CSV table of C-alpha atoms in Angstrom, one decimal:
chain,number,residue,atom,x,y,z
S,952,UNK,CA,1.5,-8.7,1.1
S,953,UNK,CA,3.5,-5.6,2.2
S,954,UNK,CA,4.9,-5.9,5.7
S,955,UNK,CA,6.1,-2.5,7.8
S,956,UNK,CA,6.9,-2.5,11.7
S,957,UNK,CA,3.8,-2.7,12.9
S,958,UNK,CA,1.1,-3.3,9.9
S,959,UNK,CA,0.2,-5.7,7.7
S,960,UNK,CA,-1.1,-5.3,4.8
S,961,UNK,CA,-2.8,-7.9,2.8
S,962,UNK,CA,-5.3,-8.7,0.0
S,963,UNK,CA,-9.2,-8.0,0.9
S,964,UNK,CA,-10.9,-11.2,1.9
S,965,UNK,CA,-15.0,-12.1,2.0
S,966,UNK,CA,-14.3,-12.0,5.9
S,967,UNK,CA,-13.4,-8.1,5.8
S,968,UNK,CA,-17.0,-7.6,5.1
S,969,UNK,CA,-18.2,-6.7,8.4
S,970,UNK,CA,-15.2,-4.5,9.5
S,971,UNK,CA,-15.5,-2.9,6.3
S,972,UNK,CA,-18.8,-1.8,6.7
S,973,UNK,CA,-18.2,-0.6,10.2
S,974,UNK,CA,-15.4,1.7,9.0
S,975,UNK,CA,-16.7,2.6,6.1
S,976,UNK,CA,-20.2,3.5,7.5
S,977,UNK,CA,-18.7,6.4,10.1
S,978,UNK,CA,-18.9,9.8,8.7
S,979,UNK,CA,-15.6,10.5,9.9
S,980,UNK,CA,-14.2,8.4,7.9
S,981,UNK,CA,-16.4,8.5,4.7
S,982,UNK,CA,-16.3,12.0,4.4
S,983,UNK,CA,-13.1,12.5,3.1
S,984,UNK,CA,-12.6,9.7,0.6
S,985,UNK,CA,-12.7,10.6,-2.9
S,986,UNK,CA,-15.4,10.6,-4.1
S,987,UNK,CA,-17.4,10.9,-0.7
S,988,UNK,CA,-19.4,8.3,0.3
S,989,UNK,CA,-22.2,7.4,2.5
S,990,UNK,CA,-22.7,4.7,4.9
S,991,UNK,CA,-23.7,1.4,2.6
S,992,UNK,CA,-25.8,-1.6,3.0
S,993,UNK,CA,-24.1,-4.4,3.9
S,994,UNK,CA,-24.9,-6.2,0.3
S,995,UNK,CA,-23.3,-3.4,-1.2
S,996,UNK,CA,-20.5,-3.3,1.1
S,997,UNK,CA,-20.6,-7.2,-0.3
S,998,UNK,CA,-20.4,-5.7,-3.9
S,999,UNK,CA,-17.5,-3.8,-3.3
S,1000,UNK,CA,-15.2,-6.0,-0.8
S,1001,UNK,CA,-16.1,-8.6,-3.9
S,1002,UNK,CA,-15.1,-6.3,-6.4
S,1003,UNK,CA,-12.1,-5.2,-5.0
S,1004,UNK,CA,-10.6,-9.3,-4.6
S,1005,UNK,CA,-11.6,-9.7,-7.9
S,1006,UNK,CA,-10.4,-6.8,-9.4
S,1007,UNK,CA,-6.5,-7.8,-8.8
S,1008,UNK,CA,-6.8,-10.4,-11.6
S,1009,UNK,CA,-7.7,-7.0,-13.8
S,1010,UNK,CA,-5.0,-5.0,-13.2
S,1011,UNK,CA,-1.2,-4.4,-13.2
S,1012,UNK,CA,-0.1,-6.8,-11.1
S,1013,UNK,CA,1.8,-3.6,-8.5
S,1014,UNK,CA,-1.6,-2.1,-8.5
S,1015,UNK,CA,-4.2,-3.3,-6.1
S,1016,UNK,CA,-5.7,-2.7,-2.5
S,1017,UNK,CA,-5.0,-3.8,0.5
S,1018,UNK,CA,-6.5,-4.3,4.0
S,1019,UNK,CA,-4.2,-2.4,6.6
S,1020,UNK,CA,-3.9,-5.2,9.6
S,1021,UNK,CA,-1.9,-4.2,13.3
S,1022,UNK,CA,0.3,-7.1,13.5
S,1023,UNK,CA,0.2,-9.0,16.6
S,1024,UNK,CA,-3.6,-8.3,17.1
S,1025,UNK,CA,-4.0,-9.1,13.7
S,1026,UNK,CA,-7.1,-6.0,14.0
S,1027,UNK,CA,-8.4,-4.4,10.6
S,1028,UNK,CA,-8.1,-1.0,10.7
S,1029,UNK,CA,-7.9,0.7,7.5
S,1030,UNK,CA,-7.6,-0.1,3.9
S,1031,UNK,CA,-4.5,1.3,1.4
S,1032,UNK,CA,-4.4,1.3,-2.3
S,1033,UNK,CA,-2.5,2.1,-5.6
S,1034,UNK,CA,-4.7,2.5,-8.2
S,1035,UNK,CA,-5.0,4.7,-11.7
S,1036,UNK,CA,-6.6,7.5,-11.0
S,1037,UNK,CA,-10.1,8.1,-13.0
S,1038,UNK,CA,-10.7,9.8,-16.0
S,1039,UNK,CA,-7.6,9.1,-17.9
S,1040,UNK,CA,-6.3,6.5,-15.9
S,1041,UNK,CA,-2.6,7.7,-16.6
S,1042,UNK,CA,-2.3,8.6,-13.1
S,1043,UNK,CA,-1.4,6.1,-10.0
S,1044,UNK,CA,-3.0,7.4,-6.9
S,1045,UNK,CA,-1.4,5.9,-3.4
S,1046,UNK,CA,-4.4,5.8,-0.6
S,1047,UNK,CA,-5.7,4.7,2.6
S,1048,UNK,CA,-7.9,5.2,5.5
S,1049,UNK,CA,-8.0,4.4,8.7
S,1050,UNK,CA,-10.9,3.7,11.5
S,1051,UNK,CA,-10.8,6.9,13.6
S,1052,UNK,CA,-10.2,5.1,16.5
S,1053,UNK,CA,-6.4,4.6,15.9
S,1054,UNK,CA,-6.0,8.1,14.0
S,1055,UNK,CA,-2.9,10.1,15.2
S,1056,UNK,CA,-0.6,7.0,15.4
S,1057,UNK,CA,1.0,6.9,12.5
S,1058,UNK,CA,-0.5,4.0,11.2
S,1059,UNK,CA,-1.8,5.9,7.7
S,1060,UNK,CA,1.8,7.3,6.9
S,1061,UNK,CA,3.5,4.1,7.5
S,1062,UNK,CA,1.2,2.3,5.2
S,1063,UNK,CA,1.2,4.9,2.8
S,1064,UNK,CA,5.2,4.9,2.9
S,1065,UNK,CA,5.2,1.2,2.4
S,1066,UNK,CA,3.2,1.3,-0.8
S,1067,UNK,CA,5.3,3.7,-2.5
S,1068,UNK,CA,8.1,1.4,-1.7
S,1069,UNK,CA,6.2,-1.1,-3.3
S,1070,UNK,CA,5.5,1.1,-6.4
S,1071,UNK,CA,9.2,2.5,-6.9
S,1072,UNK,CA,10.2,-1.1,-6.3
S,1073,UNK,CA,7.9,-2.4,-9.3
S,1074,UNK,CA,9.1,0.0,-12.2
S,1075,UNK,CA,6.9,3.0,-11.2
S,1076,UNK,CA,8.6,6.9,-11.3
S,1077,UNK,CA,5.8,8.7,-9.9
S,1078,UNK,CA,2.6,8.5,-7.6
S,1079,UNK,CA,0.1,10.8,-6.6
S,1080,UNK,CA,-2.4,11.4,-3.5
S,1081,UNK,CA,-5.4,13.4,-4.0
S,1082,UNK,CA,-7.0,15.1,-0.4
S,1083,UNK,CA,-10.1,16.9,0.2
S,1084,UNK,CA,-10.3,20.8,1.0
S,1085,UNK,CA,-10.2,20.8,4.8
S,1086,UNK,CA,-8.9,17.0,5.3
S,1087,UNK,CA,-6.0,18.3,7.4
S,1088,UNK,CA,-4.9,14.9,8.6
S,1089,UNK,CA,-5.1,13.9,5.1
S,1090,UNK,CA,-2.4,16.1,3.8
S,1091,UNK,CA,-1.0,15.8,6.6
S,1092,UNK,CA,-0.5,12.2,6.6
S,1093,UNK,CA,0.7,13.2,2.4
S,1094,UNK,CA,3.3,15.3,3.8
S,1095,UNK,CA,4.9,12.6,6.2
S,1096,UNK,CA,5.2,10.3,3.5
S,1097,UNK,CA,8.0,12.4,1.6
S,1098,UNK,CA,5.1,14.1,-1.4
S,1099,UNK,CA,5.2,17.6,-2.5
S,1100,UNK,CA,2.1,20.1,-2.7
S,1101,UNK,CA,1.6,20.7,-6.9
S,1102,UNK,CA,-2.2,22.4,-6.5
S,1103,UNK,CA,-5.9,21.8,-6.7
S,1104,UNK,CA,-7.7,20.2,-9.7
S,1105,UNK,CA,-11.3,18.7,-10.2
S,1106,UNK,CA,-10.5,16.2,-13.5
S,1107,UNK,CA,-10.1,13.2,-11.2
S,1108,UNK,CA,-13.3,13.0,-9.6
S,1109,UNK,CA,-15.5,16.5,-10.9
S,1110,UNK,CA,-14.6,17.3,-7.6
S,1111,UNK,CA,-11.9,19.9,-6.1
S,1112,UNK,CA,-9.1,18.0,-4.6
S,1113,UNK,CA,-5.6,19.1,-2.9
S,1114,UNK,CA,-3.0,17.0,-5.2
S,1115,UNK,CA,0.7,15.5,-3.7
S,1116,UNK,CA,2.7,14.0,-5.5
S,1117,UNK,CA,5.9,11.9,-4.8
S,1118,UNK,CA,8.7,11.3,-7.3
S,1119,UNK,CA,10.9,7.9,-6.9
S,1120,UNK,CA,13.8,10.1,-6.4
S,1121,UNK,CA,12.4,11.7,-4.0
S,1122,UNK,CA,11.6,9.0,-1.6
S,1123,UNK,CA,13.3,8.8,1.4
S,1124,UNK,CA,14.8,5.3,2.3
S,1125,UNK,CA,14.7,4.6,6.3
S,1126,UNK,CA,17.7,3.5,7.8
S,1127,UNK,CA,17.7,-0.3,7.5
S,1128,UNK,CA,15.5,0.5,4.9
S,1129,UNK,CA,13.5,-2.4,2.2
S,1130,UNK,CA,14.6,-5.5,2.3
S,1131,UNK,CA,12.8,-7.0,-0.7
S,1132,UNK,CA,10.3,-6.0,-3.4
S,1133,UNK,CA,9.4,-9.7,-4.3
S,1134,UNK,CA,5.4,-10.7,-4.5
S,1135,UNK,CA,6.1,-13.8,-3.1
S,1136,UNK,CA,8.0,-12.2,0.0
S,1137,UNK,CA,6.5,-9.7,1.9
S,1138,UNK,CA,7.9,-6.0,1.9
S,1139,UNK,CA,9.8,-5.2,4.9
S,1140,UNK,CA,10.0,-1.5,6.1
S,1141,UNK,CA,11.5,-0.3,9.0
S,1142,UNK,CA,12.5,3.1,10.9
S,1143,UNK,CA,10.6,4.5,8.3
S,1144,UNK,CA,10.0,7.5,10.6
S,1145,UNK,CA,13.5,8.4,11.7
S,1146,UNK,CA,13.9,9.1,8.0
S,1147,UNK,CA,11.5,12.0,7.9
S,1148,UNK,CA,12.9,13.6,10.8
């Protein structure tokens, strides 16, 4: 589990289902994940909430994804993930997305900021964020996070994406900063947005 100031996020359960598919299945939301997608049945929304639990047992153990919780409420309201990117793999892509009905909060940078603690914590030296043509809030979001603009590429997904990328050195640490980077113990980030200021 990774813990910020006001999310939570924590491994995908058979419960998520439901919430999943909700999200998912709005086109402002679906439309700018990469690859696009359209709204799903709920057994394949089954498939893939399944798929992505199991998949953790199949992986690098800092890789994974991760349902974005507001703590307190304890509401779902997006998903984050860091993942290789597709063909080659060699690339770690940092992700999310969020219901649109808490976009413009914050919520995507902070969660997105807290995973690349949780990379650069576990070894890594280097992530990358891929955004669609047009996904303003997208790169946006990319941009608060502390990555860098390197161009536009189609050999992750035979599709034209925007490409960020953030270097470990070049990660800003918030005043009072990460307290741990153990599995056992959540991640703690805080002030994370005074540090971009």
């Amino acid at each position: 589990m990774i813990r910020t100031a006001r999310l939570l996020l924590r491994p995908w359960t058979l419960d998520d289902i439901e919430v999943a598919l909700e999200m998912y299945g709005t086109r402002e939301v679906s439309r700018w994940l990469a690859p696009a997608m359209e709204r799903v049945s709920t057994v394949a929304m089954h498939e893939h909430v399944l798929g992505w639990m199991t998949e953790d047992d199949s992986i690098d153990p800092c890789q994974r994804r991760w349902v974005i919780e507001l703590l307190g409420s304890g509401e779902v309201v997006g998903g984050a993930w860091l993942l290789p990117l597709p063909p080659a793999d060699l690339d770690l892509q940092v992700g999310w997305w969020l219901a649109s009905k808490v976009w413009g909060r914050g919520f995507a940078a902070e969660a997105g900021h807290a995973v690349a603690h949780h990379a650069f914590g576990e070894g890594l030296d280097e992530l990358f964020a891929v955004v669609p043509p047009g996904n303003a809030n997208g790169a946006a979001t990319a941009r608060r996070i502390g990555m860098e603009w390197v161009g536009t590429t189609e050999k992750y997904y035979n599709v034209s994406l925007e490409v960020y990328r953030l270097r470990k050195g070049d990660l800003d640490m918030a005043p009072g900063g990460v307290v741990r980077f153990s599995r056992e113990e959540p991640i703690r980030v805080s002030s994370w947005r005074s540090a971009r200021r």
